[in-house]
Coordinates of C-alpha atoms and ligand atoms in Angstrom, one line a residue:
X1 CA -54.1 -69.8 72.8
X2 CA -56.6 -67.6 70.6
X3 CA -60.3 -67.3 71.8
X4 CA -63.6 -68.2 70.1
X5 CA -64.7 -65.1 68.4
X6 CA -68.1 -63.2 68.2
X7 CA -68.4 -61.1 64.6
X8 CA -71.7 -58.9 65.3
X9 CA -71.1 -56.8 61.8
X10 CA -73.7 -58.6 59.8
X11 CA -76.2 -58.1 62.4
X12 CA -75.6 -55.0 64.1
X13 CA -76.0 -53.0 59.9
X14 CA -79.4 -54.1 60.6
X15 CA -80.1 -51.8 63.9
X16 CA -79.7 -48.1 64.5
X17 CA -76.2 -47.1 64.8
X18 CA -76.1 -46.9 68.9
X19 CA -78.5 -49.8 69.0
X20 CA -75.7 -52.1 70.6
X21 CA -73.7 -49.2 72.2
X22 CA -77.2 -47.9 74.3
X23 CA -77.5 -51.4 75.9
X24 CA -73.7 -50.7 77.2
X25 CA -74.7 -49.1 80.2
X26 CA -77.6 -51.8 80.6
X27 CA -75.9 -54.8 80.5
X28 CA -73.3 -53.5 82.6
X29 CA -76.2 -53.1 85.0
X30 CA -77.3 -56.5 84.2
X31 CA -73.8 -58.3 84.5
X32 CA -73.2 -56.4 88.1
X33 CA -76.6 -58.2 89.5
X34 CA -75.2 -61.6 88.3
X35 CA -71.4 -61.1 89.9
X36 CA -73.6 -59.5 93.4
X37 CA -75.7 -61.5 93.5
X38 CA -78.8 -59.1 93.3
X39 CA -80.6 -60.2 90.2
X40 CA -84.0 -62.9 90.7
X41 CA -82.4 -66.2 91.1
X42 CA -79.7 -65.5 93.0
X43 CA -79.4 -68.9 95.2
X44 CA -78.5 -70.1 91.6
X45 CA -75.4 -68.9 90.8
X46 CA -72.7 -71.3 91.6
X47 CA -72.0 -72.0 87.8
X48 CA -70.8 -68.2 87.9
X49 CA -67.3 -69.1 89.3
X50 CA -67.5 -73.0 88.7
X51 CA -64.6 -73.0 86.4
X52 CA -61.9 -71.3 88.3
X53 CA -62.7 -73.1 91.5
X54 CA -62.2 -76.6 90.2
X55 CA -59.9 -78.2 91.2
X56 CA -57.2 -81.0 89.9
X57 CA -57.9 -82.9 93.1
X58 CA -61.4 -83.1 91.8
X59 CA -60.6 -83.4 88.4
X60 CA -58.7 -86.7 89.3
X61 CA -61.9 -87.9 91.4
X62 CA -64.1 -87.8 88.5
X63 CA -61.7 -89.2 86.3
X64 CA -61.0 -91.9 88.5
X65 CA -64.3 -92.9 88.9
X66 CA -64.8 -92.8 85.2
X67 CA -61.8 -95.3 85.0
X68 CA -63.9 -97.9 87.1
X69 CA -66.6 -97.6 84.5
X70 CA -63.8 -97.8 81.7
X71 CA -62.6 -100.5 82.9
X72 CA -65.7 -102.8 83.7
X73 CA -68.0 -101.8 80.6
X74 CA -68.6 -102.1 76.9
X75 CA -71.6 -100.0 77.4
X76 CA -72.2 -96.9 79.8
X77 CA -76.1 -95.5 79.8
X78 CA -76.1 -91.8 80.6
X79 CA -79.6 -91.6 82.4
X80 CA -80.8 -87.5 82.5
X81 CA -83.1 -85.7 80.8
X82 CA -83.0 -81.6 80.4
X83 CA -79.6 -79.9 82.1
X84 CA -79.0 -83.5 83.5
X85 CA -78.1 -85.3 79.8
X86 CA -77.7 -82.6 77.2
X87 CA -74.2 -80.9 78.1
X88 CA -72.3 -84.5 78.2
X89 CA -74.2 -85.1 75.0
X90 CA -72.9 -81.7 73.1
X91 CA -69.5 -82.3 74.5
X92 CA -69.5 -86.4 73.8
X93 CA -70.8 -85.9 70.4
X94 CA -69.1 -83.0 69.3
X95 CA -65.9 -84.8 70.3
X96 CA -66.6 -88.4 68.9
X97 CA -66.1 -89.9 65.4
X98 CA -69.3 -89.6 63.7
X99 CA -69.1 -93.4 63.4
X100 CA -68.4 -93.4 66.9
X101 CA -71.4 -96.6 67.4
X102 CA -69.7 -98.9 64.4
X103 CA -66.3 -98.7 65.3
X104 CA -66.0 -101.7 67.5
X105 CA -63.7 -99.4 69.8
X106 CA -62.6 -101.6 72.5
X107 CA -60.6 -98.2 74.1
X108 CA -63.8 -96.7 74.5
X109 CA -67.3 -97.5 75.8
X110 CA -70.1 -96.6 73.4
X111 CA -72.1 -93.9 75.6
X112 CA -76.3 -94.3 75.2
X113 CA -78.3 -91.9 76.7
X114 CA -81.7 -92.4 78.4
X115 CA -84.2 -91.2 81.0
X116 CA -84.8 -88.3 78.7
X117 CA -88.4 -89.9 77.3
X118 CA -90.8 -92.3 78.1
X119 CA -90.8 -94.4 75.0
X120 CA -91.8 -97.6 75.2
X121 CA -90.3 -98.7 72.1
X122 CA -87.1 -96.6 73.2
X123 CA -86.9 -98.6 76.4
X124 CA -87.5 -102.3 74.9
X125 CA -85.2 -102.0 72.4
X126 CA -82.4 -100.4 74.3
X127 CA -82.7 -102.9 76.9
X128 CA -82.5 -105.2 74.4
X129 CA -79.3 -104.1 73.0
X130 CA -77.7 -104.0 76.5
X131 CA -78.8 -108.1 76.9
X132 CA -75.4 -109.6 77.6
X133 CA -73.6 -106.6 77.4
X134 CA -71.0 -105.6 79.9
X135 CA -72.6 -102.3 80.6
X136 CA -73.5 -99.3 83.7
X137 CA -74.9 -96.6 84.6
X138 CA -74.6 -93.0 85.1
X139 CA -78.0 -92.0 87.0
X140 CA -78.2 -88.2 86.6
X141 CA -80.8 -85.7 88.3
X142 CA -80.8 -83.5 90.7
X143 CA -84.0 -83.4 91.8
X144 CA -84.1 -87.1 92.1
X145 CA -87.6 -87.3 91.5
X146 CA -88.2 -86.8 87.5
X147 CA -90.1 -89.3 85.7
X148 CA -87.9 -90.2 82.8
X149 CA -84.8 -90.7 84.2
X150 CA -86.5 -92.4 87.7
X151 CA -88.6 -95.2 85.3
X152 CA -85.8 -95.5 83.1
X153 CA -83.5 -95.8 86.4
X154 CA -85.4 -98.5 87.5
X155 CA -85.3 -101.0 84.6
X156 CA -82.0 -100.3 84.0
X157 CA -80.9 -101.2 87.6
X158 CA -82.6 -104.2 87.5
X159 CA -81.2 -105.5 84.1
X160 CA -77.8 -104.3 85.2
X161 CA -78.1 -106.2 88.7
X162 CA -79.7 -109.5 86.9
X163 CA -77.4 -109.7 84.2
X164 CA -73.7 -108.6 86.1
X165 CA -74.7 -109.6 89.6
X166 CA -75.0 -107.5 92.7
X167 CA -71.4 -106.6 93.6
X168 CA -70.5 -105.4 89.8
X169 CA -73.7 -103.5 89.5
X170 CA -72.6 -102.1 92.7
X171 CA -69.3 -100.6 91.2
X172 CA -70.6 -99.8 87.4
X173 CA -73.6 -97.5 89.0
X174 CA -72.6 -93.9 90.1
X175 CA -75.3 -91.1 90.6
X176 CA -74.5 -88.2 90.2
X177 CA -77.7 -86.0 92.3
X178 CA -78.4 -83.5 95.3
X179 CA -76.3 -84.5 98.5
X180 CA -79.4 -85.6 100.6
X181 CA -82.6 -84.9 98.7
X182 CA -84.2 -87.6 96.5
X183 CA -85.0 -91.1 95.8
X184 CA -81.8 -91.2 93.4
X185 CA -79.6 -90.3 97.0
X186 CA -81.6 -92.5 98.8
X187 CA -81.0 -95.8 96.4
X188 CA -77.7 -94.3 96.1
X189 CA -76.5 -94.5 99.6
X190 CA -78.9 -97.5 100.5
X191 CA -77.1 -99.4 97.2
X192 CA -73.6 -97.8 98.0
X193 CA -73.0 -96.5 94.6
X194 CA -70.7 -93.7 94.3
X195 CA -71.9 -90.5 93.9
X196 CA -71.0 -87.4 93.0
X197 CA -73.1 -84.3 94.5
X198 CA -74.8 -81.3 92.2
X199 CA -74.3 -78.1 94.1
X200 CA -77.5 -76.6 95.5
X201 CA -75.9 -73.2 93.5
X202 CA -75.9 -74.7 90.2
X203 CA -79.8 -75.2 88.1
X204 CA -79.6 -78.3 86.2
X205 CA -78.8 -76.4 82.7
X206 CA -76.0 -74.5 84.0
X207 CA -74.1 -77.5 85.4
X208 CA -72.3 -79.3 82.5
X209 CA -69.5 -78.4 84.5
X210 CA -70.1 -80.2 87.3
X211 CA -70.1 -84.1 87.7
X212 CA -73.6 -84.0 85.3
X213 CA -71.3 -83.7 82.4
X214 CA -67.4 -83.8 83.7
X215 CA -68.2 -87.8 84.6
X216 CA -69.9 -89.1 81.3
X217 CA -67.2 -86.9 79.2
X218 CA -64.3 -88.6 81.2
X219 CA -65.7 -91.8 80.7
X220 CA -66.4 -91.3 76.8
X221 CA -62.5 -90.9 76.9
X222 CA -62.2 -87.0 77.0
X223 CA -59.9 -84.4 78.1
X224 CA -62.2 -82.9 81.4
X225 CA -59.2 -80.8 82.5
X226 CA -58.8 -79.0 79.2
X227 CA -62.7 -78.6 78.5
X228 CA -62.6 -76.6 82.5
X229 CA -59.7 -74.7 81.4
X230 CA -61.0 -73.1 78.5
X231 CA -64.4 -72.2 80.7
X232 CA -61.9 -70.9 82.9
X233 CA -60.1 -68.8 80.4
X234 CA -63.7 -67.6 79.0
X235 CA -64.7 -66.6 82.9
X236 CA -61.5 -64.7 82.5
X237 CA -62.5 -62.8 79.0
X238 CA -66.2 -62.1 80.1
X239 CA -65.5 -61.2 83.7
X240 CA -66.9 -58.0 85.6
X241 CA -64.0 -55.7 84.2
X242 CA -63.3 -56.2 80.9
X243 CA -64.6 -53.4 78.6
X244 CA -68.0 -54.1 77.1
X245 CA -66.4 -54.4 73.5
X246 CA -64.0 -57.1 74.3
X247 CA -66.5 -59.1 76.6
X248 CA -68.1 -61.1 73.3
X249 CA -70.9 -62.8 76.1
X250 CA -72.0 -59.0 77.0
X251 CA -71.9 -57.9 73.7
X252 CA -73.9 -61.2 72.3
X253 CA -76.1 -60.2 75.2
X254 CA -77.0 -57.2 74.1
X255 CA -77.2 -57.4 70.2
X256 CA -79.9 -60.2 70.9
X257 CA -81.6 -58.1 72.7
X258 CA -81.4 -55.0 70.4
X259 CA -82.4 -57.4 67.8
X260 CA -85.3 -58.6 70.1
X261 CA -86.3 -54.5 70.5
X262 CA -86.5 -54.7 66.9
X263 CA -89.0 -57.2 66.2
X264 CA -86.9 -60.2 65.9
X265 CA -88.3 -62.8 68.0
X266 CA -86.9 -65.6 66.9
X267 CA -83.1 -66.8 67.5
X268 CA -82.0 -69.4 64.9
X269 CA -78.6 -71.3 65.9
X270 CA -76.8 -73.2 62.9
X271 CA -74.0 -74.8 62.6
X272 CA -72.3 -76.6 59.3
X273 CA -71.1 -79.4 61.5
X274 CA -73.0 -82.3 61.9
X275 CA -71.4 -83.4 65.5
X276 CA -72.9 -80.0 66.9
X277 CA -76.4 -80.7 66.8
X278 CA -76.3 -81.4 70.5
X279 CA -74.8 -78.3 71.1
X280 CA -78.3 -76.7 69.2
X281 CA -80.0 -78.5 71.7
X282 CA -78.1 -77.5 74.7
X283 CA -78.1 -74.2 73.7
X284 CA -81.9 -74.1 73.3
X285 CA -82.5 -75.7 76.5
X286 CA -80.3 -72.8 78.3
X287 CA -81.9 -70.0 76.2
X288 CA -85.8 -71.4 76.1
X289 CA -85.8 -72.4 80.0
X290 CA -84.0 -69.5 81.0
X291 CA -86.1 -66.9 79.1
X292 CA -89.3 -67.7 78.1
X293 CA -91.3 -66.3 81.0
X294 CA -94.0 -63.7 82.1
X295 CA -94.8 -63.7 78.4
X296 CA -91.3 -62.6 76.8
X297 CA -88.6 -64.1 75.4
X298 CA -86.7 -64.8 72.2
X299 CA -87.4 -68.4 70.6
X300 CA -84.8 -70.4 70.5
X301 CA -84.8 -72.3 67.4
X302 CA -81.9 -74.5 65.3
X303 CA -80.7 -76.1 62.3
X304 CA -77.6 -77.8 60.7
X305 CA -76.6 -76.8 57.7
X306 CA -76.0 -77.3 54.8
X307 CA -78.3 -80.1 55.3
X308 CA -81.4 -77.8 56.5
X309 CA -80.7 -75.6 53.8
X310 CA -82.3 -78.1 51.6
X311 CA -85.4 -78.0 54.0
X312 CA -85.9 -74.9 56.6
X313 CA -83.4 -72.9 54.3
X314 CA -86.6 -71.7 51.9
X315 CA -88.2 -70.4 55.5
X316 CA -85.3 -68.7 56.4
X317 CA -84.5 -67.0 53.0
X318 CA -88.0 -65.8 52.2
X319 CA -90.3 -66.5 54.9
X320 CA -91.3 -63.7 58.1
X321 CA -88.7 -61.5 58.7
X322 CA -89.1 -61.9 62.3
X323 CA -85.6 -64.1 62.7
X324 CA -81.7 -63.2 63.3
X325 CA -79.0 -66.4 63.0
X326 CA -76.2 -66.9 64.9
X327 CA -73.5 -69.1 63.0
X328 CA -71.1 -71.8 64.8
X329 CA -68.0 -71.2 62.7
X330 CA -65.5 -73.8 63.1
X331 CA -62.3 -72.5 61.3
X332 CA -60.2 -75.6 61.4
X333 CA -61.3 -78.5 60.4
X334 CA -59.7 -82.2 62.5
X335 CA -59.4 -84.4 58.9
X336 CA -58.2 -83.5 55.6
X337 CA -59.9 -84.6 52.3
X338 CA -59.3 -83.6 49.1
X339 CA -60.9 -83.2 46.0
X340 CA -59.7 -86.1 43.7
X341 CA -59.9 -85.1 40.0
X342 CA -61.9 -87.1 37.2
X343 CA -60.6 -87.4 33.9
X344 CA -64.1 -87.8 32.6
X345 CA -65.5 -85.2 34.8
X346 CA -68.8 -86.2 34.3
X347 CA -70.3 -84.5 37.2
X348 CA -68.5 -81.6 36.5
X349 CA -67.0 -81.2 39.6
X350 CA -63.7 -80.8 38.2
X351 CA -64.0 -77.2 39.1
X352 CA -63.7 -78.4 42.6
X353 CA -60.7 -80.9 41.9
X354 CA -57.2 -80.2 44.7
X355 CA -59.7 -78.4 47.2
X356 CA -60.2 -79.5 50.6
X357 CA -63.9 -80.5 51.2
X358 CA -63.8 -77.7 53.8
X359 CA -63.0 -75.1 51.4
X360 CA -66.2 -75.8 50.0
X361 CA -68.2 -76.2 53.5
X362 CA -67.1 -72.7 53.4
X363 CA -68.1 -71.1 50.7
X364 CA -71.3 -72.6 51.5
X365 CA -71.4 -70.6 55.1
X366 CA -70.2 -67.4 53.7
X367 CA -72.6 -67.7 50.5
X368 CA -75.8 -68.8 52.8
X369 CA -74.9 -65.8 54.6
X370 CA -74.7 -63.3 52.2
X371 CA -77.9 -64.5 50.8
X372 CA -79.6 -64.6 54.3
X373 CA -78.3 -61.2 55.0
X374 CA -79.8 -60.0 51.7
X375 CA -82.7 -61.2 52.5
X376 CA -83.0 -59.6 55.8
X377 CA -82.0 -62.0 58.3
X378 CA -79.6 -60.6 60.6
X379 CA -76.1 -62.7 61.2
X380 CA -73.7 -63.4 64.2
X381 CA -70.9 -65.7 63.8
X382 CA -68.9 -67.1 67.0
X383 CA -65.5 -68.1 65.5
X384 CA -64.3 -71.1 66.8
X385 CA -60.4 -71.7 66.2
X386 CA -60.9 -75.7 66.3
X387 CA -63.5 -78.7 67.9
X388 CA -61.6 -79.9 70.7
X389 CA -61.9 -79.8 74.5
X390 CA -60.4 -76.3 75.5
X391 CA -63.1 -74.4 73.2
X392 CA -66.3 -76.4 73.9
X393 CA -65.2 -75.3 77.4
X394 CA -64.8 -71.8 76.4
X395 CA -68.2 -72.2 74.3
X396 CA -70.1 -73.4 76.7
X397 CA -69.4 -70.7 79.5
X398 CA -69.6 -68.0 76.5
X399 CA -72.9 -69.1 76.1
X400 CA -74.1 -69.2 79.9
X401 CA -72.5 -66.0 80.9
X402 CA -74.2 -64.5 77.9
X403 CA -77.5 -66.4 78.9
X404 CA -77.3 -65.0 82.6
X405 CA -76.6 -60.8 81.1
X406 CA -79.7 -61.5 78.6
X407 CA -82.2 -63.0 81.4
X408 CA -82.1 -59.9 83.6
X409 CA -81.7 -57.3 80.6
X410 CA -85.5 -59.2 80.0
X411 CA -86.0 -58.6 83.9
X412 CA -87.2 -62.2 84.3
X413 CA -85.7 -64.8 87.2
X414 CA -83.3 -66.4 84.7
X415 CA -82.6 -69.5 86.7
X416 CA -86.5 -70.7 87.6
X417 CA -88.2 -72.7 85.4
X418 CA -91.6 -72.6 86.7
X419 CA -93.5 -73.7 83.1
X420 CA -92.2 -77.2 83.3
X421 CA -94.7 -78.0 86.1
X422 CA -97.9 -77.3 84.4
X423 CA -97.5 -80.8 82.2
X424 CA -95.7 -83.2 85.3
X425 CA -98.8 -82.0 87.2
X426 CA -102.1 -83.1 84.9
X427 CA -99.5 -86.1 84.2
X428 CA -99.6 -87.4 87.8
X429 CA -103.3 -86.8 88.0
X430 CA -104.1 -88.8 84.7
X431 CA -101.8 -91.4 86.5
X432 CA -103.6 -91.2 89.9
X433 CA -100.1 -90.6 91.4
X434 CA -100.9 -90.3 95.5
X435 CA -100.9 -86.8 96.6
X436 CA -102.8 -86.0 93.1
X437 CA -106.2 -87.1 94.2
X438 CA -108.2 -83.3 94.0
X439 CA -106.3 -83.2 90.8
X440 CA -106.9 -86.1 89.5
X441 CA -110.4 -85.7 89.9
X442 CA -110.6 -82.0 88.2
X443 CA -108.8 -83.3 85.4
X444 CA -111.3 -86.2 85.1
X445 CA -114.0 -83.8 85.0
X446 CA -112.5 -81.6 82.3
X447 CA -111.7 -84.7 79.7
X448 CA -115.3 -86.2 80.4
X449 CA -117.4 -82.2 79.5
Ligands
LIG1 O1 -82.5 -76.9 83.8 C1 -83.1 -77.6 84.6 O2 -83.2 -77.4 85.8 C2 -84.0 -78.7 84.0 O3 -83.9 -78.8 82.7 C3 -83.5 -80.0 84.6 O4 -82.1 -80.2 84.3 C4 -84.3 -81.2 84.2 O5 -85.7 -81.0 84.4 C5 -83.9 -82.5 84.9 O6 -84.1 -82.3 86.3 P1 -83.4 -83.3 87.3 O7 -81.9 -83.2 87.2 O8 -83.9 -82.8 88.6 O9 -83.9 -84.7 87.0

């Protein structure tokens, strides 16, 4: 089986010739306080060796649970926000038919996804979809205290209990949340769901591999074996001893942050796939949590093209030079279409007539990055062989080996993500949460000056 592929050329003509080779030594550093366990964050770092030490007897646990859910619903909601609902959703989406919702599939429930806003409108009309549907509940945090997915929890467990009755409601909710902290354990055991536990080891954007996202994948109808084994095979080609060049999340690690030394503060990750916009947003939670601290880090920002070539592609073709992109390159296509001909050709397209769509997809990549290269925008591609299980597994522990190097190369605590507090806080005081009172009243006195 090939590996996903990192092609640095297009960037690296833009540094100094030992730009990437100087940050050898570094990131060697840098990857040796991840494996020790000496860099800031260090309680964190059970994702490190997460592939490899699953095992089938797990494997079968989730997938029997996601059976019961199977079995018993038209409809499963995936309640998480952040790290506990984006990695299902890259995986699920980039997986599904793009049609996925209209197909009247009766092998596979249609997966919703909630607790990630507080959207009124979101709620009402999602709970108004699920009105005498056969449909349960993944209830996903790790905490199990956040907002979101707790209100959302809430209204869903009701419906579900009103509409199927106790019992079923009983079966078709699982949590998945910390083994004794929480009011999602607490309902959980109280209730008897199932649950599945989140390691204390593992932050909430580093745990896709875990029950977070192994359970709503198997229960979208997925391959959760084969997505493990390539993150097990990609723990294997990035792992402590394989030489800098060959370890493609060490050297992504350090041309970003060569790039980064060189004024580019801005990361752009495209892809010309449609079904990988979640993996744009998974991949800027992991990068924008991890690094944006103490007043540093790159911004991670994202587009699919060709699509947002017809919107942010004017920005990134003339506007501050202060960006690098990093292309998702999927080489193989899963359908084959080809061009018909047209005997009128009116549209002239007959230049196009016996290709493959893809062919043209292409040419669009390559041409978009010739002309984003010309006009100074540095360019990485990962190489992706095909979409399927094995190398969103390898994709997604590419990307979090990588993240973990690049957080300590920036010397920040790559694993904390002490930011997020600053809004929950003046939230619970506007809301006169208890516990909030002094704040409440500060905040008060601000919005009334
Ligand atoms: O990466 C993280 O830790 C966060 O994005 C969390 O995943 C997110 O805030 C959700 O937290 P929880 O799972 O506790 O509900």
């Amino acid at each position: 089986m090939k590996n996903i592929q990192l092609d640095i050329t297009k960037a690296a003509q833009f540094l100094s010739a030992n730009a990437i080779s100087a940050y050898e030594p570094k990131v060697k550093a840098a990857q040796e306080a991840l494996e020790n366990g000496t860099c800031p964050g260090n309680d964190f770092l059970g994702w490190l060796h997460l592939p490899s030490s699953i095992t089938p007897a797990f494997i079968a646990e989730v997938n029997e649970t996601a059976k019961v859910l199977r079995d018993n619903c038209e409809v499963v909601v995936v309640a998480g926000i952040g790290g506990s609902y984006l990695g299902a959703r890259t995986v699920i989406e980039a997986l599904s038919n793009s049609f996925q919702w209209l197909l009247n599939d009766s092998k596979n429930p249609v997966i919703l996804y909630a607790g990630n806003n507080i959207s009124e409108d979101y709620l009402a009309e999602m709970c108004d979809y699920l009105k005498g549907k056969k449909f349960g509940v993944i209830n996903i945090s790790k905490s199990g205290t956040t907002t979101e997915t707790a209100l959302t929890f809430r209204l869903l467990k009701k419906q579900c209990e009103d509409q199927r009755g106790k019992e079923m409601a009983q079966k078709v909710i699982v949590a998945v949340t910390d083994a004794k902290k929480g009011a999602a354990r607490t309902t959980a055991d109280k209730e008897g769901y199932k649950s599945f536990v989140i390691p204390d080891n593992v932050g909430g954007r580093f745990s896709v591999l875990t029950p977070v996202g192994l359970l709503p994948i198997a229960v979208a109808g997925f391959d959760i074996a084969k997505l493990v084994e390539g993150a097990a095979d990609m723990e294997k080609a990035t792992a402590i001893d394989v030489p800098f060049t060959e370890n493609p999340s060490a050297v992504y690690a350090a041309c970003r942050n060569a790039l980064y030394d060189a004024g580019k503060k801005i990361e752009i990750m495209v892809n010309y796939q449609p079904k990988l916009h979640y993996l744009n947003e998974w991949w800027k939670q992991l990068y924008g949590e991890s690094e944006g601290k103490e007043g540093k880090g790159i911004f991670p920002a994202a587009v699919d093209f060709t699509t947002d070539l017809h919107s942010m592609g004017q920005w990134i073709q003339e506007g501050e030079r202060t960006i690098y992109e990093t292309v998702i390159s999927i080489e193989q296509p899963n359908h084959k279409v080809l061009f018909p001909t047209d005997e009128e050709n009116l549209d002239g397209l007959n230049f196009l007539a016996g290709k493959r769509v893809d062919e043209v997809n292409k040419m669009a990549e390559l041409g978009t990055q010739l002309a984003h290269v010309d006009g100074g925008v540095p360019n990485m591609r990962l190489i992706v062989p095909e979409l399927n299980e094995y190398y969103l597994g390898q994709i997604i522990y590419f990307f979090e080996k990588a993240c973990g190097i690049s957080g300590n190369l920036l010397g920040v605590n790559t694993f904390n993500q002490p930011g997020v507090e600053a809004y929950k806080k003046n939230m619970f005081a506007l809301l006169n949460k208890p516990g909030y009172e002094k704040e409440s009243e500060a905040i008060r006195a601000r919005l009334n000056k």
